[in-house]
Tab-separated table of N, CA and C and ligand atoms in Angstrom:
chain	number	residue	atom	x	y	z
P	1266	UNK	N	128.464	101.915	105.026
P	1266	UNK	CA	127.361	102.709	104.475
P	1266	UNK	C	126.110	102.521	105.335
P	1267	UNK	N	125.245	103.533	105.410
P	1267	UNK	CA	123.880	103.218	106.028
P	1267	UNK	C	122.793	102.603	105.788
P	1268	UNK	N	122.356	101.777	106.183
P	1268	UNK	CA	121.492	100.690	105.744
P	1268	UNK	C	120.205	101.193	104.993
P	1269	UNK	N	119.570	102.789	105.633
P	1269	UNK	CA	118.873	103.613	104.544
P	1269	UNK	C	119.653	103.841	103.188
P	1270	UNK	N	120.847	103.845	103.604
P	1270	UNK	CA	121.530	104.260	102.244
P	1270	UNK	C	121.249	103.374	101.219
P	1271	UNK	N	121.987	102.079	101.721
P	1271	UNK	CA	121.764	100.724	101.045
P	1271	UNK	C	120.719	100.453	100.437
P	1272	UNK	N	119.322	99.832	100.876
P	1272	UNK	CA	117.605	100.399	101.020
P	1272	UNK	C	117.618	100.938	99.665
P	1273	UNK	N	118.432	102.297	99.729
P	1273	UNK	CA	117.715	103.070	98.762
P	1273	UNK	C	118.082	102.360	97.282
P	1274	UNK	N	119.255	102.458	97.435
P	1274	UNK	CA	120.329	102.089	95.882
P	1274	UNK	C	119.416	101.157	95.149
P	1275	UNK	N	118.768	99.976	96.087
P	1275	UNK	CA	118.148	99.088	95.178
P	1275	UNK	C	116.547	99.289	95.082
P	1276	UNK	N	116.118	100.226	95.389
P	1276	UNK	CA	115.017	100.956	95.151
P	1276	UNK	C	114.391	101.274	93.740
P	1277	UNK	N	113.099	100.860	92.827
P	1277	UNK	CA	112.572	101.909	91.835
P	1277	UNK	C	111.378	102.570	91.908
P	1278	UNK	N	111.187	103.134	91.067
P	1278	UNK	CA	110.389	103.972	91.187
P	1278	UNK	C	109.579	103.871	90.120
P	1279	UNK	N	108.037	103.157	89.848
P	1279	UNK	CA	107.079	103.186	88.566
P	1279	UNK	C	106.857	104.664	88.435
P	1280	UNK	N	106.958	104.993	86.993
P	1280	UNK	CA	106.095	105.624	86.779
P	1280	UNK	C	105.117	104.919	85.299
P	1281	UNK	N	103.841	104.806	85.641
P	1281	UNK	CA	103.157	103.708	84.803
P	1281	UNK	C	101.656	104.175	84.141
P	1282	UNK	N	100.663	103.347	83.389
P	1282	UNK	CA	99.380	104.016	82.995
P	1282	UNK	C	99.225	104.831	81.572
P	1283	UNK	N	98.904	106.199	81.739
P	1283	UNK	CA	98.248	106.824	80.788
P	1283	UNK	C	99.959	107.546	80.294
P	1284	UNK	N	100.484	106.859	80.772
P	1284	UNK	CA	102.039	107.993	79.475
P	1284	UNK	C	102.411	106.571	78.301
P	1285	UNK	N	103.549	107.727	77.903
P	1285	UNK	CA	103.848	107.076	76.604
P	1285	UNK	C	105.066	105.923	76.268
P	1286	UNK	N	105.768	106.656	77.278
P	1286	UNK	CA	106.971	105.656	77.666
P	1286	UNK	C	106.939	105.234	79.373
P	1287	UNK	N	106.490	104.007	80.142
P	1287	UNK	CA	106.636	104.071	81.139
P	1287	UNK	C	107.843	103.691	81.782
P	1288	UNK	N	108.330	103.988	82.930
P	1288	UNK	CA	109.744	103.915	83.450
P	1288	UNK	C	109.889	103.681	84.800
P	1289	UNK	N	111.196	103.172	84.800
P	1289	UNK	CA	111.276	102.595	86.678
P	1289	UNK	C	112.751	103.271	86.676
P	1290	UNK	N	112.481	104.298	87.756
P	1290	UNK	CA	113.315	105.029	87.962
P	1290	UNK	C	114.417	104.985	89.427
P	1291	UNK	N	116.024	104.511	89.365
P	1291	UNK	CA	116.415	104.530	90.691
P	1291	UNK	C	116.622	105.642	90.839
P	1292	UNK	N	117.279	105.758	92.380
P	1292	UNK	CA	117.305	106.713	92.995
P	1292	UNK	C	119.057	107.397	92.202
P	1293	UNK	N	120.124	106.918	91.561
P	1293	UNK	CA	121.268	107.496	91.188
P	1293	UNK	C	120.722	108.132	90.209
P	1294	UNK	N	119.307	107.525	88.937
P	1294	UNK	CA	118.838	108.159	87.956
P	1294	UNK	C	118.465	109.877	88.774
P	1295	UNK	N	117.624	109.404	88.948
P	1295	UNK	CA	117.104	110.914	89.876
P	1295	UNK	C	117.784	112.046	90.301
P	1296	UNK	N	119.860	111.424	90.835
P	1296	UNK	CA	120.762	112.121	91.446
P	1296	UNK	C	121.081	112.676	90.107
P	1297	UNK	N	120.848	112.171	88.878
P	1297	UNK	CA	121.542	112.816	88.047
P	1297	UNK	C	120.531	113.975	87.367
P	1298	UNK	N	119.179	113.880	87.568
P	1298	UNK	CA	118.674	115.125	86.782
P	1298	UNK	C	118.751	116.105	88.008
P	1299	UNK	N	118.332	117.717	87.479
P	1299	UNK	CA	118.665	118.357	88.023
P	1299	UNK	C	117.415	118.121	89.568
P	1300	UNK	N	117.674	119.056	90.740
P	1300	UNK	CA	117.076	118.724	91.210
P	1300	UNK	C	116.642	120.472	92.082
P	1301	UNK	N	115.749	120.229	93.020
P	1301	UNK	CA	115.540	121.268	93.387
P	1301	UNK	C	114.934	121.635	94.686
P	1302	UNK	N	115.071	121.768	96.023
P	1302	UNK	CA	114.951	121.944	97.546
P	1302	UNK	C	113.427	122.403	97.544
P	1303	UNK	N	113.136	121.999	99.103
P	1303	UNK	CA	111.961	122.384	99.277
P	1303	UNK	C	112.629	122.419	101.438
P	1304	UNK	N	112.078	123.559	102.005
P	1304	UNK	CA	112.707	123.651	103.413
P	1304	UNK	C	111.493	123.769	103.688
P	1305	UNK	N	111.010	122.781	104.936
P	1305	UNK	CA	109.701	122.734	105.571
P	1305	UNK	C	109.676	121.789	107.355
P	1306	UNK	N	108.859	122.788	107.894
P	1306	UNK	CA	108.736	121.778	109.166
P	1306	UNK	C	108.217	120.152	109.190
P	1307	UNK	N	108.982	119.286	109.506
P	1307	UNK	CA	108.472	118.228	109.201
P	1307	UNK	C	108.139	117.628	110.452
P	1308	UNK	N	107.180	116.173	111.412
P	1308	UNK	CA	106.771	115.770	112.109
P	1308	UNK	C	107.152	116.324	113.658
P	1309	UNK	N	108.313	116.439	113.473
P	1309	UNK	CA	109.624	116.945	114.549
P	1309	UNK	C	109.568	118.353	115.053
P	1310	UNK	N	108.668	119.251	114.101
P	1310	UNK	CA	108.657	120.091	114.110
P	1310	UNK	C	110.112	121.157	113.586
P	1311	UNK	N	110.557	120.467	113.407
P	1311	UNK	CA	112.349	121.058	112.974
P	1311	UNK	C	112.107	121.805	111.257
P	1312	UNK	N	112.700	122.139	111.233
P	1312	UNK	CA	112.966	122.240	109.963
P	1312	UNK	C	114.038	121.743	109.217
P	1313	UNK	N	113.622	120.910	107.367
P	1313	UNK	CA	114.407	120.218	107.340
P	1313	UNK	C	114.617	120.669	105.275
P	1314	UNK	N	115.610	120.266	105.170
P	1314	UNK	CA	115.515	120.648	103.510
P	1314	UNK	C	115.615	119.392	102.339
P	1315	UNK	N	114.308	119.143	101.999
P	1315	UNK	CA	113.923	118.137	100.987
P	1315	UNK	C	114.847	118.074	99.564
P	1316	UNK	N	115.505	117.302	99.040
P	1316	UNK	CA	115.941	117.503	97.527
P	1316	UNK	C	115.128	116.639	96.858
P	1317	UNK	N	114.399	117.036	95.364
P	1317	UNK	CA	114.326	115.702	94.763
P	1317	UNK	C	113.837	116.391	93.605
P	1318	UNK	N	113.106	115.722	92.852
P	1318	UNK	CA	112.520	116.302	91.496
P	1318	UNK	C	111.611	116.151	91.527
P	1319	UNK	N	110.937	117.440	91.016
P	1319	UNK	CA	109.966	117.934	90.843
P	1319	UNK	C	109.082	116.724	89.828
P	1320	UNK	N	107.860	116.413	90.536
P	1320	UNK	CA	106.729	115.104	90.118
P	1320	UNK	C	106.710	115.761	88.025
P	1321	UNK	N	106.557	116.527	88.113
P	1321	UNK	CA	105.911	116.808	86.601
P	1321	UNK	C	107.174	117.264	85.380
P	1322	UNK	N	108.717	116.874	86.383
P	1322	UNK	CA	109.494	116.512	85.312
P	1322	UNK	C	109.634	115.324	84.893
P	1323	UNK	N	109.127	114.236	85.870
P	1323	UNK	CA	109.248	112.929	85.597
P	1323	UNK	C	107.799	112.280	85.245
P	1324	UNK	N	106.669	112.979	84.981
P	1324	UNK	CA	105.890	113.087	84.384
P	1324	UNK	C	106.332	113.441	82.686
P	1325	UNK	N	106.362	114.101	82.491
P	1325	UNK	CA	107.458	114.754	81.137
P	1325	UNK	C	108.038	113.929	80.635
P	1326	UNK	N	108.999	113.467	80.979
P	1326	UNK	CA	109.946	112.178	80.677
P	1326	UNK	C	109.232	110.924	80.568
P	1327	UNK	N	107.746	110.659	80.885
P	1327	UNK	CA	107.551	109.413	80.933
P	1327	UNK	C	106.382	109.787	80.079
P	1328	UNK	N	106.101	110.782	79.411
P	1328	UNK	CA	105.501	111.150	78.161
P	1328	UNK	C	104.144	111.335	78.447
P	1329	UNK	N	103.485	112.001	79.886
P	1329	UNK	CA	102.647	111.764	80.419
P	1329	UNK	C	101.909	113.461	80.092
P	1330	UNK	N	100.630	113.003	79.502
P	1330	UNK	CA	99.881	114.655	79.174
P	1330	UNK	C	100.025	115.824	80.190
P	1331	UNK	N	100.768	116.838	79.774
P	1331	UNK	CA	101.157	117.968	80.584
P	1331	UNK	C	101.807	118.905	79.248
P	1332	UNK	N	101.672	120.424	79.821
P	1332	UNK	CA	101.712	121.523	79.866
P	1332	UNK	C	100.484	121.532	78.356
P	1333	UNK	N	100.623	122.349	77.251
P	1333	UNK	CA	99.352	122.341	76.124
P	1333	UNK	C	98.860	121.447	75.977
P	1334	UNK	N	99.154	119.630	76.449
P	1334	UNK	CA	98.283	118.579	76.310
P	1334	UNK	C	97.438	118.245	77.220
P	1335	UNK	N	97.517	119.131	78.305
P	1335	UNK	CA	96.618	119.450	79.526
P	1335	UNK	C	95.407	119.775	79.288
P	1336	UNK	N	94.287	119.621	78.311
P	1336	UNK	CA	93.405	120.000	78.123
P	1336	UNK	C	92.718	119.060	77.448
P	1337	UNK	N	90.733	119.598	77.442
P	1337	UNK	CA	90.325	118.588	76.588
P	1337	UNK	C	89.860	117.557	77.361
P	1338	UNK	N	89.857	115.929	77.130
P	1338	UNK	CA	89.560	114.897	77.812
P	1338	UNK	C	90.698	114.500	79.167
P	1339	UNK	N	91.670	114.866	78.609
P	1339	UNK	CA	93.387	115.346	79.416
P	1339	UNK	C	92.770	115.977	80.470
P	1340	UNK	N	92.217	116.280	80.842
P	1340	UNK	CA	91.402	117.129	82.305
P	1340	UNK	C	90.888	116.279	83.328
P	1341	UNK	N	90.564	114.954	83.246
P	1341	UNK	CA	90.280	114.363	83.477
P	1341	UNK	C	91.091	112.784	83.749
P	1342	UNK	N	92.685	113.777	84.150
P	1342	UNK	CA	93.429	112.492	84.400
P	1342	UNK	C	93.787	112.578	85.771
P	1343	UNK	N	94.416	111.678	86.483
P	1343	UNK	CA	94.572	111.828	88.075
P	1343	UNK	C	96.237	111.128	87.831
P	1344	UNK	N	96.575	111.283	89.432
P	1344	UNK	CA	97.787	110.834	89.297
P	1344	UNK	C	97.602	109.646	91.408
P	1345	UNK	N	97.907	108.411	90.972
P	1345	UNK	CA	97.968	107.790	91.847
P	1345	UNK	C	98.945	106.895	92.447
P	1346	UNK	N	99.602	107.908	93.608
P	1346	UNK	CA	100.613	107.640	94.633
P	1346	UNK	C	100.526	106.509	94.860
P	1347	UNK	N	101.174	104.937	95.041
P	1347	UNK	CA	101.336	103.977	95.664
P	1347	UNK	C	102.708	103.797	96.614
P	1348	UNK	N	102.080	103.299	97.683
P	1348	UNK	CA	103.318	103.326	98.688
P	1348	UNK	C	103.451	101.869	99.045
P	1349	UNK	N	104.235	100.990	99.459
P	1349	UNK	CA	105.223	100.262	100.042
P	1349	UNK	C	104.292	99.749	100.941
P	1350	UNK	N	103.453	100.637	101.947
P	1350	UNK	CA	102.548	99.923	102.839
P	1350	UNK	C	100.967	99.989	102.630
P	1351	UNK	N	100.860	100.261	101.127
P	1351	UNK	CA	99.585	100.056	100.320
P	1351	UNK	C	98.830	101.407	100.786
P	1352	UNK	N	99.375	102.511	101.360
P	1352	UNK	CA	98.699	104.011	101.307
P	1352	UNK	C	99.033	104.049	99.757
P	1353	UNK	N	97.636	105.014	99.614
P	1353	UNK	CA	97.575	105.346	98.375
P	1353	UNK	C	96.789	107.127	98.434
P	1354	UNK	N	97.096	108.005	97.692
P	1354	UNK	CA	96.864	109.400	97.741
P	1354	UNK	C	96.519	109.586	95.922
P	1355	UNK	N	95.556	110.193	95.525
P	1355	UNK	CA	95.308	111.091	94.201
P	1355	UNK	C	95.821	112.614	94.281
P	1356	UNK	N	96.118	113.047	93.264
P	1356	UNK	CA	96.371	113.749	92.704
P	1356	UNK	C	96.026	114.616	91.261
P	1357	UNK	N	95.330	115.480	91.677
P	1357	UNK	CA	94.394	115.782	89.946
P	1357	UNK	C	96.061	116.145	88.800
P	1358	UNK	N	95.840	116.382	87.650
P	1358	UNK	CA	97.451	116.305	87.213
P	1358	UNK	C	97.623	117.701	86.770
P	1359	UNK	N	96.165	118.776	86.458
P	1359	UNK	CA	96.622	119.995	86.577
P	1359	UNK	C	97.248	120.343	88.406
P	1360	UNK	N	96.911	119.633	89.248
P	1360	UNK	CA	97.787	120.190	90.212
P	1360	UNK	C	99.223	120.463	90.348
P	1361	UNK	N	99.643	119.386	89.464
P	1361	UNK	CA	101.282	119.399	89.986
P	1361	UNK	C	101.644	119.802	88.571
P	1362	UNK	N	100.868	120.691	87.638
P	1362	UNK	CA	101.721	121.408	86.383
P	1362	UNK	C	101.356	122.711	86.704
P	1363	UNK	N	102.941	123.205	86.446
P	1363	UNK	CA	102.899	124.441	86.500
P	1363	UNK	C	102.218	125.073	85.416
P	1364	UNK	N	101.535	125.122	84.596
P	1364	UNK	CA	100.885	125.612	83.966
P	1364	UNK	C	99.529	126.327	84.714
P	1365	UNK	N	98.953	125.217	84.915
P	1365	UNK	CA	98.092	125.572	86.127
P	1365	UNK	C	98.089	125.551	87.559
P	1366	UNK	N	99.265	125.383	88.606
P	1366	UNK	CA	99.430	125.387	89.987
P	1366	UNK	C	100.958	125.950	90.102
P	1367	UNK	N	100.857	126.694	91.115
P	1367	UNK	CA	102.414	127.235	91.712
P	1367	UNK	C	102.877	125.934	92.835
P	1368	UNK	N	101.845	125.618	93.223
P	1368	UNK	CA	102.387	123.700	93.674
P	1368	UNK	C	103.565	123.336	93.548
P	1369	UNK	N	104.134	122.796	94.575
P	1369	UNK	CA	105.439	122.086	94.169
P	1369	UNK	C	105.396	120.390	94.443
P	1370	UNK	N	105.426	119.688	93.597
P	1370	UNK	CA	105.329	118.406	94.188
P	1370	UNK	C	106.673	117.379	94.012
P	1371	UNK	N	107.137	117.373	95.074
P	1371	UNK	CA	108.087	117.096	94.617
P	1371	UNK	C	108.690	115.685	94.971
P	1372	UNK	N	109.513	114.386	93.970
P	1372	UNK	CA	109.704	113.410	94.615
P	1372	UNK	C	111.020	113.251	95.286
P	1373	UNK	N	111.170	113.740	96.498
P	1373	UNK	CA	112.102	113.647	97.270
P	1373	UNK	C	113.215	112.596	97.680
P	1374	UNK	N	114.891	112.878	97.616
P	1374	UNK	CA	115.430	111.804	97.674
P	1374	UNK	C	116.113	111.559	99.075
P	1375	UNK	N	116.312	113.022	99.369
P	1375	UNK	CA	117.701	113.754	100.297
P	1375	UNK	C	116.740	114.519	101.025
P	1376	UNK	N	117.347	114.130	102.500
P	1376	UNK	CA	116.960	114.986	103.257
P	1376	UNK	C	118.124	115.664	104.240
P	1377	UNK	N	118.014	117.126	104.523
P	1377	UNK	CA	119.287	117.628	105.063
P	1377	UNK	C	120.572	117.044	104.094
P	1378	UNK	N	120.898	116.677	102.537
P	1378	UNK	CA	121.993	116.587	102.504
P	1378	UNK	C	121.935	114.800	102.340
P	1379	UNK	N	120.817	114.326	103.032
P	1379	UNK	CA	121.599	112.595	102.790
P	1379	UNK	C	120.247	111.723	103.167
P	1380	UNK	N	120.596	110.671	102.133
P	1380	UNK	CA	119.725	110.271	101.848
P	1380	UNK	C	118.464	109.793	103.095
P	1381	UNK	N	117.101	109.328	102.505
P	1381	UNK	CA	115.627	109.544	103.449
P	1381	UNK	C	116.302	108.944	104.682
P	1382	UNK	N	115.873	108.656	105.615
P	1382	UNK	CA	115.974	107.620	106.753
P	1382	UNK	C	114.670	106.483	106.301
P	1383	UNK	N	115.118	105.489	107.352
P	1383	UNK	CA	114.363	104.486	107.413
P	1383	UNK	C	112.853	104.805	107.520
P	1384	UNK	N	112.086	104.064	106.945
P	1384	UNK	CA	110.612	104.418	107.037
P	1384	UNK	C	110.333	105.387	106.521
P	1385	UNK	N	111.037	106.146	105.662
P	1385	UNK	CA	110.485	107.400	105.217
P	1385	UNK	C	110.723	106.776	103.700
P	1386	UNK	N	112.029	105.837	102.969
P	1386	UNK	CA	111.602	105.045	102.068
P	1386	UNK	C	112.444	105.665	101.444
P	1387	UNK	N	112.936	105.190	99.997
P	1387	UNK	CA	113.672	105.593	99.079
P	1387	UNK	C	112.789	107.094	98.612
P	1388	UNK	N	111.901	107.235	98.350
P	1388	UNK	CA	111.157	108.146	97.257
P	1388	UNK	C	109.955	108.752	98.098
P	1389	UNK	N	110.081	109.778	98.393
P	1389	UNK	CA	108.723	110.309	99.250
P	1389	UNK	C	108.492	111.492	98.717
P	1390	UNK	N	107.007	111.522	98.791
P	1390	UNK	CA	106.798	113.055	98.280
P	1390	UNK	C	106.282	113.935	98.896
P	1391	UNK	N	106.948	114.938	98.962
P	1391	UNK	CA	106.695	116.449	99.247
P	1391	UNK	C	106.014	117.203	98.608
P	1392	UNK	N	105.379	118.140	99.142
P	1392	UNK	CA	103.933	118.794	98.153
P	1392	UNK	C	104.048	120.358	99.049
P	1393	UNK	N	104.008	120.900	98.508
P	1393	UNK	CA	103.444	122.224	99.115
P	1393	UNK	C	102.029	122.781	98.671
P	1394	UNK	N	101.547	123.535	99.435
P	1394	UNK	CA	99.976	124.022	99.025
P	1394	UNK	C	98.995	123.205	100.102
P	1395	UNK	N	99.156	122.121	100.798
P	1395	UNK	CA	97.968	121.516	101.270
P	1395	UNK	C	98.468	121.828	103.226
P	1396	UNK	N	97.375	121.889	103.514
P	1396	UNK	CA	97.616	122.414	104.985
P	1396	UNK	C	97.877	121.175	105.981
P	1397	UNK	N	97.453	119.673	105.477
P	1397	UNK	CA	98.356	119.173	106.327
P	1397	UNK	C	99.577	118.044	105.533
P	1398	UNK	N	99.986	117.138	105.933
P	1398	UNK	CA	100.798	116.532	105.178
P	1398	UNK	C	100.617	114.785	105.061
P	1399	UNK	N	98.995	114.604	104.846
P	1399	UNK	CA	98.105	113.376	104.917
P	1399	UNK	C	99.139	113.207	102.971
P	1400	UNK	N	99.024	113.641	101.976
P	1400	UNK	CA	99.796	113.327	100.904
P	1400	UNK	C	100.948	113.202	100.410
P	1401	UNK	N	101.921	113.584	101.627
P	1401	UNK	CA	103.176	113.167	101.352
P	1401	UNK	C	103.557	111.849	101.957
P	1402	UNK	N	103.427	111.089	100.512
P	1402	UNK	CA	103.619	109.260	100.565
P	1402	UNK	C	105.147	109.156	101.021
P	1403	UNK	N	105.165	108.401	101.708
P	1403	UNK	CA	106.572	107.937	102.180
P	1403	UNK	C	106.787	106.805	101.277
P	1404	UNK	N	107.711	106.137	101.382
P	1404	UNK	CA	107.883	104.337	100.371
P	1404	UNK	C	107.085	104.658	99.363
P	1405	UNK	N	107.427	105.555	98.407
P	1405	UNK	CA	106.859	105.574	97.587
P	1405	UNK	C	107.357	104.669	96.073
P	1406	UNK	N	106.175	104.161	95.833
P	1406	UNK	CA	106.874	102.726	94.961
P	1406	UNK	C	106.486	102.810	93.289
P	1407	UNK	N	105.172	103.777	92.962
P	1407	UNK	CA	104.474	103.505	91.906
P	1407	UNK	C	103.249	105.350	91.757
P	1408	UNK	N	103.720	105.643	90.261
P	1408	UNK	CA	103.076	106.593	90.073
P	1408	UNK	C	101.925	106.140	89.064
P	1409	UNK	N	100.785	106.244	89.338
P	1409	UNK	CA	99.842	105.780	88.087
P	1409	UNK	C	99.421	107.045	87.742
P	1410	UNK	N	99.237	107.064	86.239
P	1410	UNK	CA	98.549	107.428	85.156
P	1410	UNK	C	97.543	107.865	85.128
P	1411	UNK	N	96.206	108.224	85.173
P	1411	UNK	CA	94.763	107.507	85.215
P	1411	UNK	C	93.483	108.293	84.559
P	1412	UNK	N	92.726	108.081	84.054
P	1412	UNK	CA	91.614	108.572	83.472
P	1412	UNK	C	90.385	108.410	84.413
P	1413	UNK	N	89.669	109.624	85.116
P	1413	UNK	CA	88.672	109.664	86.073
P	1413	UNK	C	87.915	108.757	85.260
P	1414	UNK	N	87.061	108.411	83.912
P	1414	UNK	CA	86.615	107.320	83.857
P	1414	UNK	C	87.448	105.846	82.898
P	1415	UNK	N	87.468	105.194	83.103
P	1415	UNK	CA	88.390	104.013	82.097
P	1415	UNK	C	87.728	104.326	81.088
H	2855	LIG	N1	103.381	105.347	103.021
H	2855	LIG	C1	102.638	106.125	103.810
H	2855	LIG	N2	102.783	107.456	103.714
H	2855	LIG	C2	102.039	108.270	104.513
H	2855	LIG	C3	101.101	107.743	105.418
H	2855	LIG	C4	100.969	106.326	105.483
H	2855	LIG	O1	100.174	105.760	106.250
H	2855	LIG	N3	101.766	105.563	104.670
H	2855	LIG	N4	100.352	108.592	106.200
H	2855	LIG	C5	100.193	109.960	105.741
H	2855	LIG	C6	99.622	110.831	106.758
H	2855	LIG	S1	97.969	110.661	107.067
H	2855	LIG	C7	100.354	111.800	107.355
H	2855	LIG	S2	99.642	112.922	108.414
H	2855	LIG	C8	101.793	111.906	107.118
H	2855	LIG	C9	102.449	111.805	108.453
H	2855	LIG	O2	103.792	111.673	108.271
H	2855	LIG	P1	104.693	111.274	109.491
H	2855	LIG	O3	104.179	109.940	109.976
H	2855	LIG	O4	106.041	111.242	108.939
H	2855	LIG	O5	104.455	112.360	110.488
H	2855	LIG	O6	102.312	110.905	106.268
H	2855	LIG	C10	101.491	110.560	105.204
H	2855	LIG	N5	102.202	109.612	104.385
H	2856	LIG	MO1	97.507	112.053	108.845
């Protein structure tokens, strides 16, 4: 097996903070909900086809304010990427609901078909909408919750 492969299996994934149930998610959990492609030029310039799930189903599942609970003081929540080599990226949380954004954010498992390569980490995310790709966290380790003020 490939040592990215390997890497990954024992991999989780926080999702933590302002939801209701928080959860650490592996990467076979993930293989089993549905999932959904994203085809984009990546560093290489190539084009390559992302699988993973979509950030605001696993938002959902971890009981985190979205779609009619999106409002209100709920406006005022962020979502904060932690990575593996302590990059960290925000995220407002009407961005990645479709309610309010055609955005795709997605936490990626598979690339071309098999799993990330090295350095790109068990869990990376893919985003569409932003013109460069400074927010797609690689090693991505931890989703926070968060209220713009505590
Ligand atoms: N974990 C992690 N992810 C990261 C970064 C980083 O330093 N650490 N840099 C970001 C920036 S600024 C860019 S432009 C892209 C670059 O991705 P690449 O190095 O795969 O081209 O990754 C983003 N994701
Ligand atoms: Mo960058």
């Amino acid at each position: 097996m490939l040592v990215a492969a390997q890497a990954q299996q024992a991999s989780t994934l926080s999702i933590e903070g302002e939801v209701a149930s928080p959860l650490k998610l592996t990467v076979a959990e993930l293989l089993s909900m549905d999932r959904m492609t994203h085809t984009v030029k990546d560093r290489d310039n190539q084009e390559h086809t992302f699988s993973g799930i979509p950030l605001i189903k696993l938002l959902e599942k971890a009981g985190a304010a979205t779609g009619p609970a999106l409002r209100g003081k709920n406006m005022s929540l962020f979502i904060l990427a932690q990575a593996a080599d302590g990059y960290e990226v925000v995220y407002a949380l009407p961005e990645v609901d479709p309610g309010f954004s055609d955005r795709l954010v997605l936490v990626a498992i598979e690339k071309d078909g098999q799993a990330l390569l090295k350095g790109e980490g068990a869990f990376r995310l893919i985003a569409t909408g932003d013109k460069k790709q400074a927010r797609w966290v690689r090693e991505l380790q931890t989703i926070k919750v968060l209220f713009a003020k505590p």
